[in-house]
Every structure is written in C-alpha cells, then in structure tokens.
CSV table of C-alpha atoms and ligand atoms in Angstrom, one decimal:
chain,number,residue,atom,x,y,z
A,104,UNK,CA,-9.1,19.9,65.3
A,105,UNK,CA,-12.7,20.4,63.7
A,106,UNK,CA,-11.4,21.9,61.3
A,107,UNK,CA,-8.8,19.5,60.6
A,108,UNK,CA,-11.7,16.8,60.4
A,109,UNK,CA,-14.0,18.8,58.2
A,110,UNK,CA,-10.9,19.5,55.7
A,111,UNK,CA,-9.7,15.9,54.9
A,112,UNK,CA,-13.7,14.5,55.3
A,113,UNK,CA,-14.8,16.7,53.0
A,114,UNK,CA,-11.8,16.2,50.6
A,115,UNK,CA,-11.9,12.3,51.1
A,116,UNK,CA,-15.7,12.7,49.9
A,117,UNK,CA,-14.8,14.6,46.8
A,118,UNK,CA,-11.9,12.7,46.3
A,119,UNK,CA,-12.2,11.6,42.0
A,120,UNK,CA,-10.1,8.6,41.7
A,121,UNK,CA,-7.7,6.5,43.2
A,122,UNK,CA,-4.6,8.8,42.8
A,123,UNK,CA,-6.2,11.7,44.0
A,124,UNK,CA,-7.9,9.8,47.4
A,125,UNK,CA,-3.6,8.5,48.1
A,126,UNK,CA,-2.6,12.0,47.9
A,127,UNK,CA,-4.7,12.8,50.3
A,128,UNK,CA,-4.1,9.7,52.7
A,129,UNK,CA,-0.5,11.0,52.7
A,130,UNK,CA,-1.0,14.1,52.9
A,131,UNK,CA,-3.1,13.5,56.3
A,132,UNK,CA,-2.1,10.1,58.0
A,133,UNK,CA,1.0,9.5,56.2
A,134,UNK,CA,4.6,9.6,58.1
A,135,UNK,CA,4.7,13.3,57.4
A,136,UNK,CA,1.2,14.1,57.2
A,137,UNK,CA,-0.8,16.6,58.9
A,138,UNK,CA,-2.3,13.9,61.5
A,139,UNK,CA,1.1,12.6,62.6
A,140,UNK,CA,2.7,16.3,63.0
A,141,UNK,CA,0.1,16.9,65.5
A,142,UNK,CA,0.8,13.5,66.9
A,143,UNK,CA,4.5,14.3,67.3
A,144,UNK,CA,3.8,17.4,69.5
A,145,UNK,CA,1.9,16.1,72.2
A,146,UNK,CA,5.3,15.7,73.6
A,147,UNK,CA,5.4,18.7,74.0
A,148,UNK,CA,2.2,19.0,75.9
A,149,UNK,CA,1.6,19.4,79.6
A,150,UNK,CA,-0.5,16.0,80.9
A,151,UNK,CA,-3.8,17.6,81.2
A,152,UNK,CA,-3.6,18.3,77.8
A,153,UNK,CA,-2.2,15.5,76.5
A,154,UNK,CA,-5.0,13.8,78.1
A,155,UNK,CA,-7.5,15.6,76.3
A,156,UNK,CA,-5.9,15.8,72.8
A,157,UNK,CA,-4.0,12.3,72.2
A,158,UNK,CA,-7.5,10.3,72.2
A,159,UNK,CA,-9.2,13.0,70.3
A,160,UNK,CA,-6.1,12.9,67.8
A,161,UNK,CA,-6.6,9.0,67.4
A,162,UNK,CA,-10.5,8.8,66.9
A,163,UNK,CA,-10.0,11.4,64.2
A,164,UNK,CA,-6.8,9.3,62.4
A,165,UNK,CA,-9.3,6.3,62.7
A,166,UNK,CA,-12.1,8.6,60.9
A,167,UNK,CA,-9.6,9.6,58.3
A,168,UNK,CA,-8.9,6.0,57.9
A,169,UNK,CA,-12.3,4.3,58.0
A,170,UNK,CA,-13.6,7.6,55.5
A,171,UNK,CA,-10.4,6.9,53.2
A,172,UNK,CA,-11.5,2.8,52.9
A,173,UNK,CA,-14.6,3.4,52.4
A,174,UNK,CA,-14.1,6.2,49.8
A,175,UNK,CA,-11.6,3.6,47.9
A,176,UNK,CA,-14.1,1.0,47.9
A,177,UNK,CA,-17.0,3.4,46.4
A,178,UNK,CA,-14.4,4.2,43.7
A,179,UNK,CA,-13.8,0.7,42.8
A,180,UNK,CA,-17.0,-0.2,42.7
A,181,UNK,CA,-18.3,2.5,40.5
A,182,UNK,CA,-15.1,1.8,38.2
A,183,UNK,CA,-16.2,-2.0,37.9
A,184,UNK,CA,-19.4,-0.3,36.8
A,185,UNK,CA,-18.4,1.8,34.1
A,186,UNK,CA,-16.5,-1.4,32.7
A,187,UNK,CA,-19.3,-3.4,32.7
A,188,UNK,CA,-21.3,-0.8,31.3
A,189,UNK,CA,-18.6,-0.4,28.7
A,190,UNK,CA,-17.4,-3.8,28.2
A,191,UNK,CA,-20.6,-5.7,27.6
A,192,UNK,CA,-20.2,-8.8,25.7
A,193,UNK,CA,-23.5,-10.4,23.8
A,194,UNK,CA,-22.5,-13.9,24.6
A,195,UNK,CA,-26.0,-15.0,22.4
A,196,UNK,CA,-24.5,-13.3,18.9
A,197,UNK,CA,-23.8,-15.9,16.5
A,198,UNK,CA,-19.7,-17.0,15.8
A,199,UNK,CA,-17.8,-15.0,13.4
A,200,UNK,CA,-17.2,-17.0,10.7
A,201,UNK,CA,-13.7,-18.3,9.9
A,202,UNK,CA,-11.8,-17.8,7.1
A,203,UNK,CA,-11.4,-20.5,4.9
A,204,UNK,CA,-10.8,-21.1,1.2
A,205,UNK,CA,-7.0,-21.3,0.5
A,206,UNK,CA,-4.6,-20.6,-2.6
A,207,UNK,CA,-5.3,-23.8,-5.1
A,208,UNK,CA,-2.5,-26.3,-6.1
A,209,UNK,CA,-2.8,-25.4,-9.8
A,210,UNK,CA,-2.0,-21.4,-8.6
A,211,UNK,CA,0.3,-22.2,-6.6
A,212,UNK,CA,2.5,-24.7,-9.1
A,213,UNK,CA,2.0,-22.4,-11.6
A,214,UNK,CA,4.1,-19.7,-8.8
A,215,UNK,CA,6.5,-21.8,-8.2
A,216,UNK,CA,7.2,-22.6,-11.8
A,217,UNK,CA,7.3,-19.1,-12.7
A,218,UNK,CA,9.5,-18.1,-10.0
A,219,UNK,CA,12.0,-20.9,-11.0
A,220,UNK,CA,11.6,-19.8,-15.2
A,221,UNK,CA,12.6,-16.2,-13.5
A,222,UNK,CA,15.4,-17.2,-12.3
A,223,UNK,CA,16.8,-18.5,-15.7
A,224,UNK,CA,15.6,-15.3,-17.0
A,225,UNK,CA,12.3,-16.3,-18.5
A,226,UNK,CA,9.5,-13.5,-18.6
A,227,UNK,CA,5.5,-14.6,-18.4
A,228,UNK,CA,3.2,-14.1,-21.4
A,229,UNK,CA,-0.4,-13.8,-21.6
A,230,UNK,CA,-3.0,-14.2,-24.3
A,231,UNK,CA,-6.5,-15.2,-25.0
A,232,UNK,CA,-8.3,-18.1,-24.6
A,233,UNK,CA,-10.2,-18.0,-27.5
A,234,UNK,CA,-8.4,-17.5,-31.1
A,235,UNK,CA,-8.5,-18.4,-34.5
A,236,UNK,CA,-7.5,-21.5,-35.6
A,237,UNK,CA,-4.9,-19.7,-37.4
A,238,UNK,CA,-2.8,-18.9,-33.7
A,239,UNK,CA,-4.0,-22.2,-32.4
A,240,UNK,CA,-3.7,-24.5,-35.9
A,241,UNK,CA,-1.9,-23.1,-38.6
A,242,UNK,CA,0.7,-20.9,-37.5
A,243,UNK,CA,2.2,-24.2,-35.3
A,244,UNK,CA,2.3,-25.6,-38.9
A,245,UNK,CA,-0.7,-27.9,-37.9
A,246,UNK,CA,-2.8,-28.1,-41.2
A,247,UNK,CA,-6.1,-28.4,-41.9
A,248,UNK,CA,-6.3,-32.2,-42.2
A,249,UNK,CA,-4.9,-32.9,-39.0
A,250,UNK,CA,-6.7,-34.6,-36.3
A,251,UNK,CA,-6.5,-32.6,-33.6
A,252,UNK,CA,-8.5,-30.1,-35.8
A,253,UNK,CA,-11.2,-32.4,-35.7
A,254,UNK,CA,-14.0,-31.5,-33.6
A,255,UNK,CA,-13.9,-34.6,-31.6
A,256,UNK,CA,-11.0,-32.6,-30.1
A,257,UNK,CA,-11.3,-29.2,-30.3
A,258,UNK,CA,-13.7,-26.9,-28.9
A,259,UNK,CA,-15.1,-25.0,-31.4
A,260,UNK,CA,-17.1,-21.5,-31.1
A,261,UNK,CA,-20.5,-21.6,-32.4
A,262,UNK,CA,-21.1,-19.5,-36.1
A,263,UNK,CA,-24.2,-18.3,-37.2
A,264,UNK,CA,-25.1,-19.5,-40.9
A,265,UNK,CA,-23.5,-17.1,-43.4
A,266,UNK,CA,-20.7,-15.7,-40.4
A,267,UNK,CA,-17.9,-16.1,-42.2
A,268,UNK,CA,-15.1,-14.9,-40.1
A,269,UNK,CA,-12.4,-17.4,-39.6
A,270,UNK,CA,-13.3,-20.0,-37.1
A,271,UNK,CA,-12.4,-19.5,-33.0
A,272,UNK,CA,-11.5,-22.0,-30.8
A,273,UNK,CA,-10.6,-22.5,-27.4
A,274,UNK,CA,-7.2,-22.9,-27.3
A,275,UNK,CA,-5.7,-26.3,-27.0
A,276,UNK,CA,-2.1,-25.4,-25.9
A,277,UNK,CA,-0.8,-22.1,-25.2
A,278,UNK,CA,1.6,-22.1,-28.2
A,279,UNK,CA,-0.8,-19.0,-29.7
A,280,UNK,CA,0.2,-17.0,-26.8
A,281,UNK,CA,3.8,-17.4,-28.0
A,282,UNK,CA,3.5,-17.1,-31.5
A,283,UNK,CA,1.6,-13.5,-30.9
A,284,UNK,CA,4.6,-12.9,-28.4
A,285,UNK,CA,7.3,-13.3,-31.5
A,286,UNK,CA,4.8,-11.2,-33.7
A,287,UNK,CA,4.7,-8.2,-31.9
A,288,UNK,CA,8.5,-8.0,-30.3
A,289,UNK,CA,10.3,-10.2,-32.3
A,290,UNK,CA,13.6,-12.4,-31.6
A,291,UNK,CA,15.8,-12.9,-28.8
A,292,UNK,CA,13.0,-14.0,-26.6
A,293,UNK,CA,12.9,-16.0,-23.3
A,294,UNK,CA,9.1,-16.3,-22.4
A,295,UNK,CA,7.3,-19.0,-20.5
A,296,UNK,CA,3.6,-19.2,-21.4
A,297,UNK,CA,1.2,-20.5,-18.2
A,298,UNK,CA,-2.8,-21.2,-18.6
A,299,UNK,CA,-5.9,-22.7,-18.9
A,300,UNK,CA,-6.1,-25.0,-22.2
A,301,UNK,CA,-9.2,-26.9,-23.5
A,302,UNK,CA,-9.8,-30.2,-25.3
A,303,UNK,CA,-13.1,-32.5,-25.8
A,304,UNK,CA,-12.0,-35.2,-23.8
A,305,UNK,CA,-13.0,-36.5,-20.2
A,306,UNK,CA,-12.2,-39.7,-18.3
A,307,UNK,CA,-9.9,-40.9,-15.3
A,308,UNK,CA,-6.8,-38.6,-17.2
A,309,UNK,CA,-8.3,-36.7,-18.5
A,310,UNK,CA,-10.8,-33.3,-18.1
A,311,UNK,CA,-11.9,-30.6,-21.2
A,312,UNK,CA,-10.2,-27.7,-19.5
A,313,UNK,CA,-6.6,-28.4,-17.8
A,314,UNK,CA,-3.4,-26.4,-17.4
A,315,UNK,CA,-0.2,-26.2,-19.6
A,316,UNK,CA,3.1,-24.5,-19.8
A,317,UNK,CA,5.2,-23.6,-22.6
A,318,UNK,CA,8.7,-22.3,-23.0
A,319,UNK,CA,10.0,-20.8,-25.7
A,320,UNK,CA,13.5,-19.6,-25.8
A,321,UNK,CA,14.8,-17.7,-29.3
A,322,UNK,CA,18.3,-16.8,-30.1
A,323,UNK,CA,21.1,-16.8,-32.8
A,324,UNK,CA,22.5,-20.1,-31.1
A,325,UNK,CA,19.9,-21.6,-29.0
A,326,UNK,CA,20.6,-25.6,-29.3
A,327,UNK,CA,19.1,-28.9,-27.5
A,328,UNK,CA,21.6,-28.6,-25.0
A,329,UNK,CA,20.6,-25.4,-23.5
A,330,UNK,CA,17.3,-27.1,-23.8
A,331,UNK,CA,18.6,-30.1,-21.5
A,332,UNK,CA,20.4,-27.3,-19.2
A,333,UNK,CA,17.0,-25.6,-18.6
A,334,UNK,CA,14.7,-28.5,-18.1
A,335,UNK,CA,16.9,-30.3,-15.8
A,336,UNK,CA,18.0,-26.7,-13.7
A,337,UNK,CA,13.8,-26.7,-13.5
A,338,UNK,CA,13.0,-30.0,-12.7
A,339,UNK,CA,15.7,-30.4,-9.7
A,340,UNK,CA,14.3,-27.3,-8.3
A,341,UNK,CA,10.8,-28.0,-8.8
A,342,UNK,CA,10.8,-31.7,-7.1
A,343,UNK,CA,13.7,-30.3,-4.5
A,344,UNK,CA,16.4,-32.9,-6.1
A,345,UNK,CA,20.0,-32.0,-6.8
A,346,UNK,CA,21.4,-33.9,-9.9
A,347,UNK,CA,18.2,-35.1,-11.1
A,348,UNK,CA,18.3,-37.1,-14.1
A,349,UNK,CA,16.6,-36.9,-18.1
A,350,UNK,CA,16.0,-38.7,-20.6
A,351,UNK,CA,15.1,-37.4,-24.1
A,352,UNK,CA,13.3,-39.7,-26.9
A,353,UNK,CA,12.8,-38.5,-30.2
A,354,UNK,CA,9.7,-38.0,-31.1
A,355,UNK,CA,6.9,-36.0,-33.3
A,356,UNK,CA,5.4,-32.8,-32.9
A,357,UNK,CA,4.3,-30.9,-36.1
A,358,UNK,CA,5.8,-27.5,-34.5
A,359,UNK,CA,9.3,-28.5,-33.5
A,360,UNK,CA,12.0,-30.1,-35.6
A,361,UNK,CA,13.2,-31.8,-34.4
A,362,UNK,CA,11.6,-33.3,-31.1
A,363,UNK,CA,12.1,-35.0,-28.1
A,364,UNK,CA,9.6,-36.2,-25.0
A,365,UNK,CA,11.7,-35.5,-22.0
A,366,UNK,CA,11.4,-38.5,-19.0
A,367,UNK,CA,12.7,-37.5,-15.5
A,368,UNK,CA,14.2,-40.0,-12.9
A,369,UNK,CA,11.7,-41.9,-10.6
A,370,UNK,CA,11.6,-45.2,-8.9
A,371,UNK,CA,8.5,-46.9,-7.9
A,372,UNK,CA,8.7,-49.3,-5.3
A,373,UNK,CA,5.5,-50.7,-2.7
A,374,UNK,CA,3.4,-48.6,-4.4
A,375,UNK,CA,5.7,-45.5,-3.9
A,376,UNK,CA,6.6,-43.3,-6.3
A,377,UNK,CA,9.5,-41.2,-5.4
A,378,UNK,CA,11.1,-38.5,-8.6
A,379,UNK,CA,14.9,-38.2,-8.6
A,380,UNK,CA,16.1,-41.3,-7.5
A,381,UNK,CA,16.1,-45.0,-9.0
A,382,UNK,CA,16.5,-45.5,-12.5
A,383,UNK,CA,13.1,-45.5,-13.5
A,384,UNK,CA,11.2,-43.1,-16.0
A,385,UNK,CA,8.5,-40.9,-16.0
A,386,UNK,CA,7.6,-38.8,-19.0
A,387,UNK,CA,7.0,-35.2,-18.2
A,388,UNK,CA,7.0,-33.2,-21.4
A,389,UNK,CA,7.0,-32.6,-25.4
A,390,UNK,CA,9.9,-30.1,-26.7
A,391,UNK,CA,12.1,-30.3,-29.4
A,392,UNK,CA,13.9,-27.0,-31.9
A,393,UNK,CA,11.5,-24.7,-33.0
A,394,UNK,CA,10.2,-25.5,-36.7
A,395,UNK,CA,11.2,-22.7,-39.4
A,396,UNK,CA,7.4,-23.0,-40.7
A,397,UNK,CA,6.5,-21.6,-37.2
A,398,UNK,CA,9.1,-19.0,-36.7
A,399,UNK,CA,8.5,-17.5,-40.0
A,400,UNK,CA,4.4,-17.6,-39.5
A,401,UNK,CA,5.5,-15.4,-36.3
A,402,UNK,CA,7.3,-13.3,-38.5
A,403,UNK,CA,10.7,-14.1,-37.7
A,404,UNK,CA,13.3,-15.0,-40.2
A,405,UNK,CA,14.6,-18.6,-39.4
A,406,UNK,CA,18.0,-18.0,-41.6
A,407,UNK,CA,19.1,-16.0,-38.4
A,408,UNK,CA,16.9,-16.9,-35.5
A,409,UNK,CA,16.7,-20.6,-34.4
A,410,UNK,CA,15.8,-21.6,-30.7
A,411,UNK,CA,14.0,-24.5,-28.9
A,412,UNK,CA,9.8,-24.9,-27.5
A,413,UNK,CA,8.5,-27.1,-24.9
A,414,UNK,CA,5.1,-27.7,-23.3
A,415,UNK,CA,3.9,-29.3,-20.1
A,416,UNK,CA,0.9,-30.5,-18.2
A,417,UNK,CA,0.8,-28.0,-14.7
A,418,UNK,CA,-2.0,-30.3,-13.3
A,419,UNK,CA,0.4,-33.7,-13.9
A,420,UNK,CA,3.6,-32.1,-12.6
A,421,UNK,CA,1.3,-30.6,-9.5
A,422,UNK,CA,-0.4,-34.5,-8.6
A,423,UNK,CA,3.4,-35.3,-8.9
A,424,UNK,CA,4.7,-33.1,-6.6
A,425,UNK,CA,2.3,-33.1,-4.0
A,426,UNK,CA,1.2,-36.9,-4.3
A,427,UNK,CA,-2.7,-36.3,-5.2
A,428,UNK,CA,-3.4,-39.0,-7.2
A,429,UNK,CA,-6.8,-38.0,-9.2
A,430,UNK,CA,-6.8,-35.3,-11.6
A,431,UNK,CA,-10.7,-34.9,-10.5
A,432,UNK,CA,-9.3,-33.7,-6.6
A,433,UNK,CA,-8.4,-30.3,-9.1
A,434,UNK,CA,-11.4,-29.7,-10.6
A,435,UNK,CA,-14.3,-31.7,-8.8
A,436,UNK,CA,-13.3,-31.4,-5.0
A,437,UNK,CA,-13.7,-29.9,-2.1
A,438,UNK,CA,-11.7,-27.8,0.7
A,439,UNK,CA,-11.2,-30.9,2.6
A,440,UNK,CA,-9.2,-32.6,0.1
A,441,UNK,CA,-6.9,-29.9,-0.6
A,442,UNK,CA,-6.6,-29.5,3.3
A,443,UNK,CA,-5.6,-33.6,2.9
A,444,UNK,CA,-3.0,-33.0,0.5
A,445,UNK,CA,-1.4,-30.2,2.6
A,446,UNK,CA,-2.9,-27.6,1.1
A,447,UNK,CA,-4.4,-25.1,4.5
A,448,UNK,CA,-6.5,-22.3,4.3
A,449,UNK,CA,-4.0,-19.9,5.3
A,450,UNK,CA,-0.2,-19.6,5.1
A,451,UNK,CA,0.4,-21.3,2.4
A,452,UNK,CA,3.7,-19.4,0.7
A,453,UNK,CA,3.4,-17.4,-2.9
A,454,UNK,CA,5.5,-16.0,-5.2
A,455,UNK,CA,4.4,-12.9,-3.5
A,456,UNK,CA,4.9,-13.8,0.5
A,457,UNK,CA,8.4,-15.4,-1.1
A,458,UNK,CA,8.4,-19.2,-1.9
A,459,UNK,CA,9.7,-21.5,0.9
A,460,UNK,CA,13.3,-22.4,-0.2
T,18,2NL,C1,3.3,-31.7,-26.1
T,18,2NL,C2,4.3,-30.8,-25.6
T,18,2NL,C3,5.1,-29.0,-27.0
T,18,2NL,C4,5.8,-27.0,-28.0
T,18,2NL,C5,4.9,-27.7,-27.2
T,18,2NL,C6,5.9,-24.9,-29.3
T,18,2NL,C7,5.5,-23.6,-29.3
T,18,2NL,C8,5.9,-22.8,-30.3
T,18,2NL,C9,6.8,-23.3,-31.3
T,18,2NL,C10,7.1,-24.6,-31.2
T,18,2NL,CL1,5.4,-21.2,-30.4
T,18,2NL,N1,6.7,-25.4,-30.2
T,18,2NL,N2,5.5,-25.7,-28.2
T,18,2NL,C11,6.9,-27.7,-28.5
T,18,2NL,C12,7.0,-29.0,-28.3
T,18,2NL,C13,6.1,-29.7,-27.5
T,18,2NL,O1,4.1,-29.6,-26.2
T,18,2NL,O2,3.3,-32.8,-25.6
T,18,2NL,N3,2.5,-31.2,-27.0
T,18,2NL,C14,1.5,-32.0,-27.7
C-alpha cells in the first residue's frame, strides 16, 4: 500500500500538464483504476482484515485526490503565468493610426468612364502634358491668330532669350494625345484620351488645371450617328438612366467639321437637379466629324479615312453625378468633404476591385 502511495504521489508531483495529471487520476482512482481494484477485493477479505485495510484504502484515495486538486491548481496557475508573461499588453502605447485618405472623385469618374469607353471598344491613350504648340495649336488646325493662343489663356513655358526651339505649352485639351496617337499607328482607331488640362483662368467655374476627355473614333464610314449611338450608350450608363435623351446643336470648333454641343436630359425642379428625366437640357460636351486639316496633320489621308471627335469636362460630369456643387470641393478641399459627398476612405469600388453595376 506504501508503495502504491509513493507511486501515484510521486507521479502526481511530476505530473507536466493537464492531460498527463487525468491520465494518472484514471489510471489510480478512476472506475478501473488501481485504487478501486483493491477496493473491489476487500470482499474478499476476512473481517479482521477488512478492518484494517478498507480505512487505510480510503485515506489514501482521499490523498490521491486532495494531491491530484492541488497538482491541477499549481498547473493552472503557472499556465495563467506564462500567459501573462507572454500576453502582456502596453495599455500606455499610443493608438495606431487609422487609415484614411480615399480614391478621389476625379480618379474614380475617370474609372468608370474608361470602363464604360471599354466596353464599346475604346482603348486609353496617354501623352504629355507639356507640347509644342504645334500638337496642342496647329495640328487641331488652330492658327496662330487665334485666341486661345493668347497668353491670357494658355500657359506658356518660359524661354530663355535667343532659345529658339518651338514654344511648349501646357496642354489645353488632350486633342495632342490623339493626334500623336494617329501619327504613330495610323487609322482605324478607337481611343479615348483621359487627363489633366491647363488654362489661365480661375473663378467660381473655373480652375487653371482641370480634367478632360476626348474620343476619337476613325474609320472608313464613321458618321454622326455612331457618334449619337456612343454618347447616348455612355451617358445612360454613366448617370445609371436607360433611354436617356440628347440633344445636338451645331456649333464651332476649329478641329471638327462639322460640330455639334451635345445637351443631355435633366429636369430641375425645387432646386433639384435630376439627369434623365424631364425635358430640360444640360450641355455636356463639344464633338462634331473630324476636320480633314487635322487628319492629314496626323498623317492620315482624309480621302479614305473620315471619323468623329469629342471632348468633355471629367470634373463637370463628376459634380453631376455625385451632386458636389463647387468645382473648388476637387481641388481646394479636404477629406471631410469628400467623406460628405459619399466618397469613404475605404471600399470605394475601382475599375480594378470591379465597378458596382
Ligand atoms: C470642347 C469639346 C472637342 C474635339 C474636342 C478633337 C480631337 C481631334 C480631332 C478633332 Cl484629335 N477633334 N476633339 C472635338 C470636338 C470638341 O472638345 O468643348 N472643346 C472646346
């Protein structure tokens, strides 16, 4: 029996975890364990002996049991130490800082414009911000005389005296990104041209950098009304309007011949202005048939290619769509407006998480 005692004590003492110390409760005081075998013979016992060995049996299950609680206790305490020696927390360290900043309206009209332009087949192109006058001016069959080649309205790059390299300028439109595009590959194209544009000019409407698109689309048979077919498949997915009607006025543009300003549908009622419904209008953009002047300044021979331009303000369609009413909330705000207008830090959808149909 001493030795019994010793055995399971001295195991109990050693015992490492939690697992290990209910092994060794079954293995001694469980139904089958070594306590309750001995248990189950004192039946077979004379009296005497019974006498002797049943209290002696219970005081050492009690043992057992009081060294097996106590053993379990020590264990969890010593595991609650080594978590809180692991676990520590400095509850004095400063916040982490969260994320803010979020995608800006302007990026994310000029996504969702693009991704609509895909879908009719229309491929991005890039180019500089600063040319010559010649991409910007003359090759749009602006001449020299013209006003918006005064310098009230154009930025122009600073030349030293006796620098006489053709003048740069920030560009005005992004019509030099297209004419480079029909230099170097030429007709068919289907290209829409998205960017920053620059004019000397700042009021309420108005601010010296701003954003514009252009579409150019060249074929053998290119006419207005694949013009109309485009602008109107854009605009009723851009303002989320099936049907949506346009109005085109002729008009003047020195690069297309000839042109049109394109209206859409709005009505305007309490002070609400809602596109797509009402028979209001609301103009949106300049287009028109590309001039043959321009076509062959890009090198491409207008006796066999013909096709149609337009261009549009991103930061006017943009206030539009997402009711911000000054131009300035773009250029001269802060997160909190942006926020106010729907714009979070966080989730907002791109071209590259896929738009929100
Ligand atoms: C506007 C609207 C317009 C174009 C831009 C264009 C580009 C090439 C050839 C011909 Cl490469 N046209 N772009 C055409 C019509 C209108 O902009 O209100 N501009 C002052």
């Amino acid at each position: 029996m001493d030795d019994l005692r010793d055995k399971y004590i001295q195991a109990i003492a050693g015992a490492e975890d939690e697992a290990a110390l209910e092994a060794l409760r079954l293995e001694a005081v469980g139904k089958k364990g070594e306590i309750s075998l001995k248990m189950r013979e004192l039946g077979k016992m004379s009296a005497e002996e019974r006498q002797i060995a049943g209290p002696k049996l219970n005081a050492l299950k009690d043992e057992i049991n009081a060294a097996l609680a106590a053993k379990k206790a020590a264990l969890g305490d010593a595991a609650l130490d080594a978590r809180l020696r692991e676990e520590w927390l400095d509850v004095t360290l400063p916040g982490r800082p969260m994320r803010t900043g979020s995608i800006h309206p302007i990026s994310q009209v000029t996504e969702e414009l693009t991704a609509i332009f895909a879908d009719m087949g229309f491929s991005v192109a890039e180019g500089p911000q600063i040319d010559t006058d010649w991409y910007n001016f003359d090759a749009l069959n602006i001449p020299g005389h013209h006003p918006a080649r005064a310098e009230m309205d154009t930025f122009y790059m600073h030349r030293d005296d006796g620098d006489n390299r053709p003048p740069h300028v920030l560009r005005t439109h992004t019509s030099p990104v297209q004419i480079r595009h029909m230099e170097k590959y030429g007709a068919p194209c289907r290209i829409i041209a998205p960017g920053r544009v620059y004019r000397a000019d700042y009021d309420q409407t108005h601010t010296p950098m701003f954003h514009q698109v252009e579409g150019l689309a060249i074929d053998r048979d290119i006419s207005m009304a694949n013009l109309k077919w485009v602008l109107e498949e854009f605009f009723a997915a851009f303002f989320e309007v099936d049907g949506i009607k346009t109005r085109f006025r002729a008009s003047h543009f020195p690069f297309t011949e000839p042109s049109a300003e394109v209206d859409i549908q709005c009505s305007w009622e309490d002070g609400q202005l809602k596109i797509g419904e009402g028979d209001g209008w609301l103009e949106v953009l300049g287009s028109g048939m590309v001039h043959p002047k321009v076509l062959q300044a890009a090198g491409v021979d207008p006796s066999e290619w013909q096709g149609f331009a337009f261009g549009m303000g991103i930061d006017r369609i943009a206030m539009l769509k997402y009711g911000i009413p000054d131009l300035r909330a773009f250029f001269d705000s802060d997160l909190r407006w942006l926020k106010h207008y729907g714009f979070s830090s966080l989730g907002v959808p791109t071209l590259h998480g896929g738009l929100s149909a």
